[in-house]
Amino acid sequence: ENALALTSEGFVLTNLLHQLDEAEDRYDAALDANPNDANGRLLRGTLFAFQGKGEAAKRDSERALHLAPIDPHRFFFLALAASANIAAGDYERAMVLAKASLRMNRTHTSTLRVKAVAQMRLGDEEAARETTRELLRLQPNLSVSAWLKNSPSANFEVGRNFAATLRETGVPE
């Protein structure tokens, strides 16, 4: 019944083991124990984004932003909320959140990936390619195939579409 323990287990199940159904059970249990747990809300939103459940992802991640307005890891909250907005198809909101995240941590590569995808989907190919150049400067070994290998969203349409957009921005195969 400990929200932190359940959320931590959900994070491991999501990101390391890719057992998304079990992870969702842990996040749900964490939020049953504490509906206002910002981390549980954020990470369940991320899980929903990985599955392509955009509106649920956006709802949970935006709620997490509200619950943790001055968290020392705010850049991380903003980055994951930006990803949720990508899954929801709200690329303009994703850009706002990604820019805010990068103001707090300019070298967060996950945020740069999301920003490049949002820029490309908004039709700003030149900016997306510039963001990708910065991303590859910070993470020179990044490739689409490596991203797919490690991403919990790889088996979902949202992940395959994200990978395709990364290719378009200039991330190598």
mmCIF file of N, CA, C and O in Angstrom, residues 69-143:
data_model
loop_
_atom_site.group_PDB
_atom_site.id
_atom_site.type_symbol
_atom_site.label_atom_id
_atom_site.label_comp_id
_atom_site.label_asym_id
_atom_site.label_seq_id
_atom_site.Cartn_x
_atom_site.Cartn_y
_atom_site.Cartn_z
ATOM 1 N N PRO A 69 4.342 21.759 -8.643
ATOM 2 C CA PRO A 69 4.736 22.968 -9.373
ATOM 3 C C PRO A 69 6.173 23.422 -9.135
ATOM 4 O O PRO A 69 6.725 24.138 -9.970
ATOM 5 N N ILE A 70 6.790 23.008 -8.031
ATOM 6 C CA ILE A 70 8.163 23.439 -7.756
ATOM 7 C C ILE A 70 9.081 22.254 -7.466
ATOM 8 O O ILE A 70 10.077 22.381 -6.766
ATOM 9 N N ASP A 71 8.778 21.120 -8.021
ATOM 10 C CA ASP A 71 9.605 19.934 -7.832
ATOM 11 C C ASP A 71 11.013 20.207 -8.357
ATOM 12 O O ASP A 71 11.182 20.813 -9.415
ATOM 13 N N PRO A 72 12.052 19.756 -7.648
ATOM 14 C CA PRO A 72 13.417 19.986 -8.139
ATOM 15 C C PRO A 72 13.718 19.273 -9.460
ATOM 16 O O PRO A 72 14.675 19.620 -10.140
ATOM 17 N N HIS A 73 12.899 18.313 -9.814
ATOM 18 C CA HIS A 73 13.052 17.619 -11.098
ATOM 19 C C HIS A 73 11.949 18.046 -12.079
ATOM 20 O O HIS A 73 11.502 17.257 -12.904
ATOM 21 N N ARG A 74 11.573 19.283 -11.994
ATOM 22 C CA ARG A 74 10.492 19.807 -12.832
ATOM 23 C C ARG A 74 10.780 19.575 -14.325
ATOM 24 O O ARG A 74 9.865 19.294 -15.088
ATOM 25 N N PHE A 75 12.038 19.696 -14.737
ATOM 26 C CA PHE A 75 12.370 19.480 -16.153
ATOM 27 C C PHE A 75 11.912 18.101 -16.604
ATOM 28 O O PHE A 75 11.456 17.923 -17.736
ATOM 29 N N PHE A 76 12.024 17.098 -15.714
ATOM 30 C CA PHE A 76 11.626 15.729 -16.029
ATOM 31 C C PHE A 76 10.107 15.647 -16.173
ATOM 32 O O PHE A 76 9.595 15.031 -17.114
ATOM 33 N N PHE A 77 9.384 16.285 -15.257
ATOM 34 C CA PHE A 77 7.920 16.337 -15.342
ATOM 35 C C PHE A 77 7.502 16.973 -16.667
ATOM 36 O O PHE A 77 6.609 16.466 -17.359
ATOM 37 N N LEU A 78 8.141 18.088 -17.004
ATOM 38 C CA LEU A 78 7.802 18.791 -18.244
ATOM 39 C C LEU A 78 8.110 17.938 -19.475
ATOM 40 O O LEU A 78 7.331 17.913 -20.431
ATOM 41 N N ALA A 79 9.228 17.233 -19.447
ATOM 42 C CA ALA A 79 9.609 16.377 -20.581
ATOM 43 C C ALA A 79 8.597 15.253 -20.785
ATOM 44 O O ALA A 79 8.183 14.978 -21.919
ATOM 45 N N LEU A 80 8.204 14.606 -19.698
ATOM 46 C CA LEU A 80 7.248 13.508 -19.833
ATOM 47 C C LEU A 80 5.861 14.017 -20.215
ATOM 48 O O LEU A 80 5.137 13.364 -20.968
ATOM 49 N N ALA A 81 5.502 15.193 -19.723
ATOM 50 C CA ALA A 81 4.231 15.794 -20.140
ATOM 51 C C ALA A 81 4.277 16.147 -21.628
ATOM 52 O O ALA A 81 3.274 16.002 -22.336
ATOM 53 N N ALA A 82 5.429 16.604 -22.108
ATOM 54 C CA ALA A 82 5.573 16.879 -23.545
ATOM 55 C C ALA A 82 5.378 15.598 -24.353
ATOM 56 O O ALA A 82 4.687 15.598 -25.379
ATOM 57 N N SER A 83 5.953 14.502 -23.877
ATOM 58 C CA SER A 83 5.773 13.203 -24.559
ATOM 59 C C SER A 83 4.309 12.787 -24.581
ATOM 60 O O SER A 83 3.820 12.266 -25.583
ATOM 61 N N ALA A 84 3.628 13.003 -23.469
ATOM 62 C CA ALA A 84 2.195 12.671 -23.402
ATOM 63 C C ALA A 84 1.414 13.484 -24.429
ATOM 64 O O ALA A 84 0.488 12.972 -25.075
ATOM 65 N N ASN A 85 1.791 14.734 -24.597
ATOM 66 C CA ASN A 85 1.113 15.576 -25.575
ATOM 67 C C ASN A 85 1.424 15.161 -27.002
ATOM 68 O O ASN A 85 0.582 15.303 -27.883
ATOM 69 N N ILE A 86 2.621 14.618 -27.242
ATOM 70 C CA ILE A 86 2.917 14.034 -28.560
ATOM 71 C C ILE A 86 1.941 12.886 -28.818
ATOM 72 O O ILE A 86 1.340 12.787 -29.883
ATOM 73 N N ALA A 87 1.779 12.012 -27.821
ATOM 74 C CA ALA A 87 0.857 10.871 -27.974
ATOM 75 C C ALA A 87 -0.575 11.329 -28.196
ATOM 76 O O ALA A 87 -1.346 10.663 -28.901
ATOM 77 N N ALA A 88 -0.937 12.474 -27.612
ATOM 78 C CA ALA A 88 -2.294 13.009 -27.765
ATOM 79 C C ALA A 88 -2.458 13.810 -29.058
ATOM 80 O O ALA A 88 -3.574 14.236 -29.383
ATOM 81 N N GLY A 89 -1.364 14.035 -29.780
ATOM 82 C CA GLY A 89 -1.442 14.799 -31.020
ATOM 83 C C GLY A 89 -1.461 16.302 -30.810
ATOM 84 O O GLY A 89 -1.730 17.056 -31.743
ATOM 85 N N ASP A 90 -1.173 16.764 -29.612
ATOM 86 C CA ASP A 90 -1.140 18.201 -29.320
ATOM 87 C C ASP A 90 0.315 18.665 -29.380
ATOM 88 O O ASP A 90 0.986 18.823 -28.358
ATOM 89 N N TYR A 91 0.795 18.877 -30.601
ATOM 90 C CA TYR A 91 2.202 19.187 -30.818
ATOM 91 C C TYR A 91 2.573 20.590 -30.346
ATOM 92 O O TYR A 91 3.705 20.814 -29.907
ATOM 93 N N GLU A 92 1.643 21.507 -30.415
ATOM 94 C CA GLU A 92 1.923 22.859 -29.918
ATOM 95 C C GLU A 92 2.151 22.841 -28.407
ATOM 96 O O GLU A 92 3.096 23.467 -27.912
ATOM 97 N N ARG A 93 1.319 22.133 -27.673
ATOM 98 C CA ARG A 93 1.513 22.029 -26.223
ATOM 99 C C ARG A 93 2.804 21.271 -25.925
ATOM 100 O O ARG A 93 3.539 21.646 -25.005
ATOM 101 N N ALA A 94 3.098 20.247 -26.705
ATOM 102 C CA ALA A 94 4.352 19.506 -26.524
ATOM 103 C C ALA A 94 5.542 20.441 -26.674
ATOM 104 O O ALA A 94 6.501 20.358 -25.899
ATOM 105 N N MET A 95 5.493 21.360 -27.632
ATOM 106 C CA MET A 95 6.588 22.313 -27.830
ATOM 107 C C MET A 95 6.732 23.239 -26.631
ATOM 108 O O MET A 95 7.848 23.501 -26.168
ATOM 109 N N VAL A 96 5.623 23.752 -26.130
ATOM 110 C CA VAL A 96 5.668 24.644 -24.968
ATOM 111 C C VAL A 96 6.335 23.933 -23.795
ATOM 112 O O VAL A 96 7.213 24.486 -23.121
ATOM 113 N N LEU A 97 5.935 22.695 -23.547
ATOM 114 C CA LEU A 97 6.479 21.934 -22.423
ATOM 115 C C LEU A 97 7.943 21.566 -22.645
ATOM 116 O O LEU A 97 8.757 21.634 -21.709
ATOM 117 N N ALA A 98 8.293 21.173 -23.865
ATOM 118 C CA ALA A 98 9.686 20.819 -24.158
ATOM 119 C C ALA A 98 10.600 22.032 -23.989
ATOM 120 O O ALA A 98 11.688 21.929 -23.406
ATOM 121 N N LYS A 99 10.177 23.175 -24.469
ATOM 122 C CA LYS A 99 10.984 24.388 -24.302
ATOM 123 C C LYS A 99 11.165 24.725 -22.822
ATOM 124 O O LYS A 99 12.264 25.101 -22.403
ATOM 125 N N ALA A 100 10.095 24.589 -22.042
ATOM 126 C CA ALA A 100 10.192 24.864 -20.605
ATOM 127 C C ALA A 100 11.148 23.875 -19.940
ATOM 128 O O ALA A 100 11.948 24.250 -19.077
ATOM 129 N N SER A 101 11.095 22.616 -20.337
ATOM 130 C CA SER A 101 11.999 21.606 -19.791
ATOM 131 C C SER A 101 13.451 21.949 -20.120
ATOM 132 O O SER A 101 14.336 21.876 -19.257
ATOM 133 N N LEU A 102 13.697 22.328 -21.364
ATOM 134 C CA LEU A 102 15.064 22.633 -21.788
ATOM 135 C C LEU A 102 15.610 23.898 -21.134
ATOM 136 O O LEU A 102 16.823 24.019 -20.952
ATOM 137 N N ARG A 103 14.740 24.818 -20.747
ATOM 138 C CA ARG A 103 15.217 25.988 -19.999
ATOM 139 C C ARG A 103 15.773 25.568 -18.644
ATOM 140 O O ARG A 103 16.660 26.205 -18.107
ATOM 141 N N MET A 104 15.280 24.454 -18.107
ATOM 142 C CA MET A 104 15.736 23.970 -16.811
ATOM 143 C C MET A 104 16.898 22.984 -16.937
ATOM 144 O O MET A 104 17.686 22.836 -16.005
ATOM 145 N N ASN A 105 16.966 22.279 -18.071
ATOM 146 C CA ASN A 105 18.036 21.309 -18.293
ATOM 147 C C ASN A 105 18.267 21.199 -19.796
ATOM 148 O O ASN A 105 17.614 20.403 -20.479
ATOM 149 N N ARG A 106 19.204 21.972 -20.297
ATOM 150 C CA ARG A 106 19.468 22.060 -21.740
ATOM 151 C C ARG A 106 20.014 20.778 -22.338
ATOM 152 O O ARG A 106 20.020 20.610 -23.548
ATOM 153 N N THR A 107 20.504 19.866 -21.508
ATOM 154 C CA THR A 107 21.148 18.661 -22.029
ATOM 155 C C THR A 107 20.301 17.398 -21.851
ATOM 156 O O THR A 107 20.821 16.294 -22.012
ATOM 157 N N HIS A 108 19.036 17.555 -21.547
ATOM 158 C CA HIS A 108 18.169 16.387 -21.362
ATOM 159 C C HIS A 108 17.780 15.836 -22.733
ATOM 160 O O HIS A 108 16.941 16.399 -23.441
ATOM 161 N N THR A 109 18.416 14.755 -23.124
ATOM 162 C CA THR A 109 18.258 14.236 -24.487
ATOM 163 C C THR A 109 16.840 13.761 -24.789
ATOM 164 O O THR A 109 16.377 13.890 -25.920
ATOM 165 N N SER A 110 16.153 13.235 -23.793
ATOM 166 C CA SER A 110 14.767 12.812 -24.012
ATOM 167 C C SER A 110 13.909 14.007 -24.433
ATOM 168 O O SER A 110 13.069 13.899 -25.331
ATOM 169 N N THR A 111 14.131 15.141 -23.795
ATOM 170 C CA THR A 111 13.387 16.344 -24.157
ATOM 171 C C THR A 111 13.729 16.780 -25.577
ATOM 172 O O THR A 111 12.843 17.188 -26.331
ATOM 173 N N LEU A 112 14.990 16.697 -25.941
ATOM 174 C CA LEU A 112 15.383 17.077 -27.299
ATOM 175 C C LEU A 112 14.732 16.169 -28.340
ATOM 176 O O LEU A 112 14.327 16.642 -29.411
ATOM 177 N N ARG A 113 14.612 14.893 -28.045
ATOM 178 C CA ARG A 113 13.923 13.981 -28.992
ATOM 179 C C ARG A 113 12.471 14.415 -29.179
ATOM 180 O O ARG A 113 11.969 14.496 -30.304
ATOM 181 N N VAL A 114 11.808 14.689 -28.067
ATOM 182 C CA VAL A 114 10.399 15.095 -28.127
ATOM 183 C C VAL A 114 10.260 16.421 -28.879
ATOM 184 O O VAL A 114 9.355 16.587 -29.700
ATOM 185 N N LYS A 115 11.158 17.352 -28.593
ATOM 186 C CA LYS A 115 11.100 18.653 -29.269
ATOM 187 C C LYS A 115 11.266 18.490 -30.782
ATOM 188 O O LYS A 115 10.523 19.091 -31.558
ATOM 189 N N ALA A 116 12.238 17.681 -31.202
ATOM 190 C CA ALA A 116 12.463 17.473 -32.633
ATOM 191 C C ALA A 116 11.231 16.860 -33.302
ATOM 192 O O ALA A 116 10.836 17.284 -34.398
ATOM 193 N N VAL A 117 10.621 15.895 -32.643
ATOM 194 C CA VAL A 117 9.421 15.260 -33.204
ATOM 195 C C VAL A 117 8.277 16.276 -33.286
ATOM 196 O O VAL A 117 7.589 16.361 -34.313
ATOM 197 N N ALA A 118 8.085 17.047 -32.235
ATOM 198 C CA ALA A 118 7.017 18.058 -32.257
ATOM 199 C C ALA A 118 7.266 19.075 -33.370
ATOM 200 O O ALA A 118 6.334 19.437 -34.110
ATOM 201 N N GLN A 119 8.509 19.526 -33.508
ATOM 202 C CA GLN A 119 8.822 20.490 -34.568
ATOM 203 C C GLN A 119 8.528 19.909 -35.951
ATOM 204 O O GLN A 119 7.937 20.585 -36.801
ATOM 205 N N MET A 120 8.931 18.671 -36.169
ATOM 206 C CA MET A 120 8.700 18.047 -37.470
ATOM 207 C C MET A 120 7.201 17.912 -37.735
ATOM 208 O O MET A 120 6.730 18.211 -38.835
ATOM 209 N N ARG A 121 6.462 17.502 -36.736
ATOM 210 C CA ARG A 121 5.017 17.302 -36.926
ATOM 211 C C ARG A 121 4.263 18.624 -37.059
ATOM 212 O O ARG A 121 3.162 18.644 -37.598
ATOM 213 N N LEU A 122 4.877 19.695 -36.578
ATOM 214 C CA LEU A 122 4.292 21.023 -36.778
ATOM 215 C C LEU A 122 4.715 21.628 -38.117
ATOM 216 O O LEU A 122 4.316 22.735 -38.458
ATOM 217 N N GLY A 123 5.529 20.888 -38.871
ATOM 218 C CA GLY A 123 5.935 21.338 -40.195
ATOM 219 C C GLY A 123 7.184 22.193 -40.229
ATOM 220 O O GLY A 123 7.524 22.752 -41.268
ATOM 221 N N ASP A 124 7.896 22.293 -39.120
ATOM 222 C CA ASP A 124 9.121 23.092 -39.064
ATOM 223 C C ASP A 124 10.333 22.167 -39.191
ATOM 224 O O ASP A 124 11.074 21.925 -38.245
ATOM 225 N N GLU A 125 10.529 21.666 -40.410
ATOM 226 C CA GLU A 125 11.574 20.679 -40.681
ATOM 227 C C GLU A 125 12.965 21.223 -40.365
ATOM 228 O O GLU A 125 13.803 20.514 -39.795
ATOM 229 N N GLU A 126 13.233 22.469 -40.720
ATOM 230 C CA GLU A 126 14.559 23.048 -40.481
ATOM 231 C C GLU A 126 14.877 23.086 -38.979
ATOM 232 O O GLU A 126 15.972 22.703 -38.554
ATOM 233 N N ALA A 127 13.923 23.520 -38.176
ATOM 234 C CA ALA A 127 14.137 23.568 -36.720
ATOM 235 C C ALA A 127 14.295 22.161 -36.153
ATOM 236 O O ALA A 127 15.126 21.932 -35.265
ATOM 237 N N ALA A 128 13.510 21.212 -36.672
ATOM 238 C CA ALA A 128 13.606 19.830 -36.197
ATOM 239 C C ALA A 128 14.993 19.253 -36.479
ATOM 240 O O ALA A 128 15.582 18.567 -35.634
ATOM 241 N N ARG A 129 15.526 19.541 -37.643
ATOM 242 C CA ARG A 129 16.865 19.043 -37.994
ATOM 243 C C ARG A 129 17.945 19.708 -37.127
ATOM 244 O O ARG A 129 18.915 19.067 -36.733
ATOM 245 N N GLU A 130 17.761 20.988 -36.819
ATOM 246 C CA GLU A 130 18.710 21.680 -35.939
ATOM 247 C C GLU A 130 18.661 21.080 -34.534
ATOM 248 O O GLU A 130 19.711 20.840 -33.911
ATOM 249 N N THR A 131 17.474 20.814 -34.036
ATOM 250 C CA THR A 131 17.332 20.177 -32.721
ATOM 251 C C THR A 131 17.987 18.803 -32.732
ATOM 252 O O THR A 131 18.668 18.421 -31.783
ATOM 253 N N THR A 132 17.814 18.077 -33.822
ATOM 254 C CA THR A 132 18.418 16.743 -33.936
ATOM 255 C C THR A 132 19.943 16.836 -33.975
ATOM 256 O O THR A 132 20.627 15.994 -33.383
ATOM 257 N N ARG A 133 20.480 17.843 -34.608
ATOM 258 C CA ARG A 133 21.939 18.019 -34.593
ATOM 259 C C ARG A 133 22.432 18.226 -33.157
ATOM 260 O O ARG A 133 23.450 17.652 -32.753
ATOM 261 N N GLU A 134 21.715 19.030 -32.384
ATOM 262 C CA GLU A 134 22.073 19.235 -30.974
ATOM 263 C C GLU A 134 21.942 17.928 -30.198
ATOM 264 O O GLU A 134 22.812 17.578 -29.398
ATOM 265 N N LEU A 135 20.879 17.200 -30.442
ATOM 266 C CA LEU A 135 20.658 15.907 -29.798
ATOM 267 C C LEU A 135 21.814 14.952 -30.090
ATOM 268 O O LEU A 135 22.363 14.322 -29.180
ATOM 269 N N LEU A 136 22.214 14.860 -31.352
ATOM 270 C CA LEU A 136 23.282 13.937 -31.736
ATOM 271 C C LEU A 136 24.654 14.399 -31.234
ATOM 272 O O LEU A 136 25.537 13.580 -31.017
ATOM 273 N N ARG A 137 24.807 15.699 -31.013
ATOM 274 C CA ARG A 137 26.043 16.191 -30.401
ATOM 275 C C ARG A 137 26.145 15.679 -28.962
ATOM 276 O O ARG A 137 27.203 15.267 -28.499
ATOM 277 N N LEU A 138 25.010 15.665 -28.257
ATOM 278 C CA LEU A 138 24.971 15.211 -26.862
ATOM 279 C C LEU A 138 24.925 13.693 -26.741
ATOM 280 O O LEU A 138 25.394 13.125 -25.752
ATOM 281 N N GLN A 139 24.318 13.047 -27.722
ATOM 282 C CA GLN A 139 24.149 11.595 -27.700
ATOM 283 C C GLN A 139 24.560 11.036 -29.064
ATOM 284 O O GLN A 139 23.724 10.617 -29.860
ATOM 285 N N PRO A 140 25.871 11.026 -29.345
ATOM 286 C CA PRO A 140 26.342 10.681 -30.694
ATOM 287 C C PRO A 140 26.032 9.254 -31.131
ATOM 288 O O PRO A 140 25.986 8.982 -32.332
ATOM 289 N N ASN A 141 25.801 8.353 -30.220
ATOM 290 C CA ASN A 141 25.510 6.964 -30.586
ATOM 291 C C ASN A 141 24.013 6.687 -30.769
ATOM 292 O O ASN A 141 23.623 5.548 -31.003
ATOM 293 N N LEU A 142 23.197 7.712 -30.678
ATOM 294 C CA LEU A 142 21.757 7.520 -30.841
ATOM 295 C C LEU A 142 21.446 7.036 -32.249
ATOM 296 O O LEU A 142 21.980 7.556 -33.230
ATOM 297 N N SER A 143 20.589 6.037 -32.322
ATOM 298 C CA SER A 143 20.068 5.574 -33.609
ATOM 299 C C SER A 143 18.609 5.196 -33.408
ATOM 300 O O SER A 143 18.173 4.930 -32.285
#
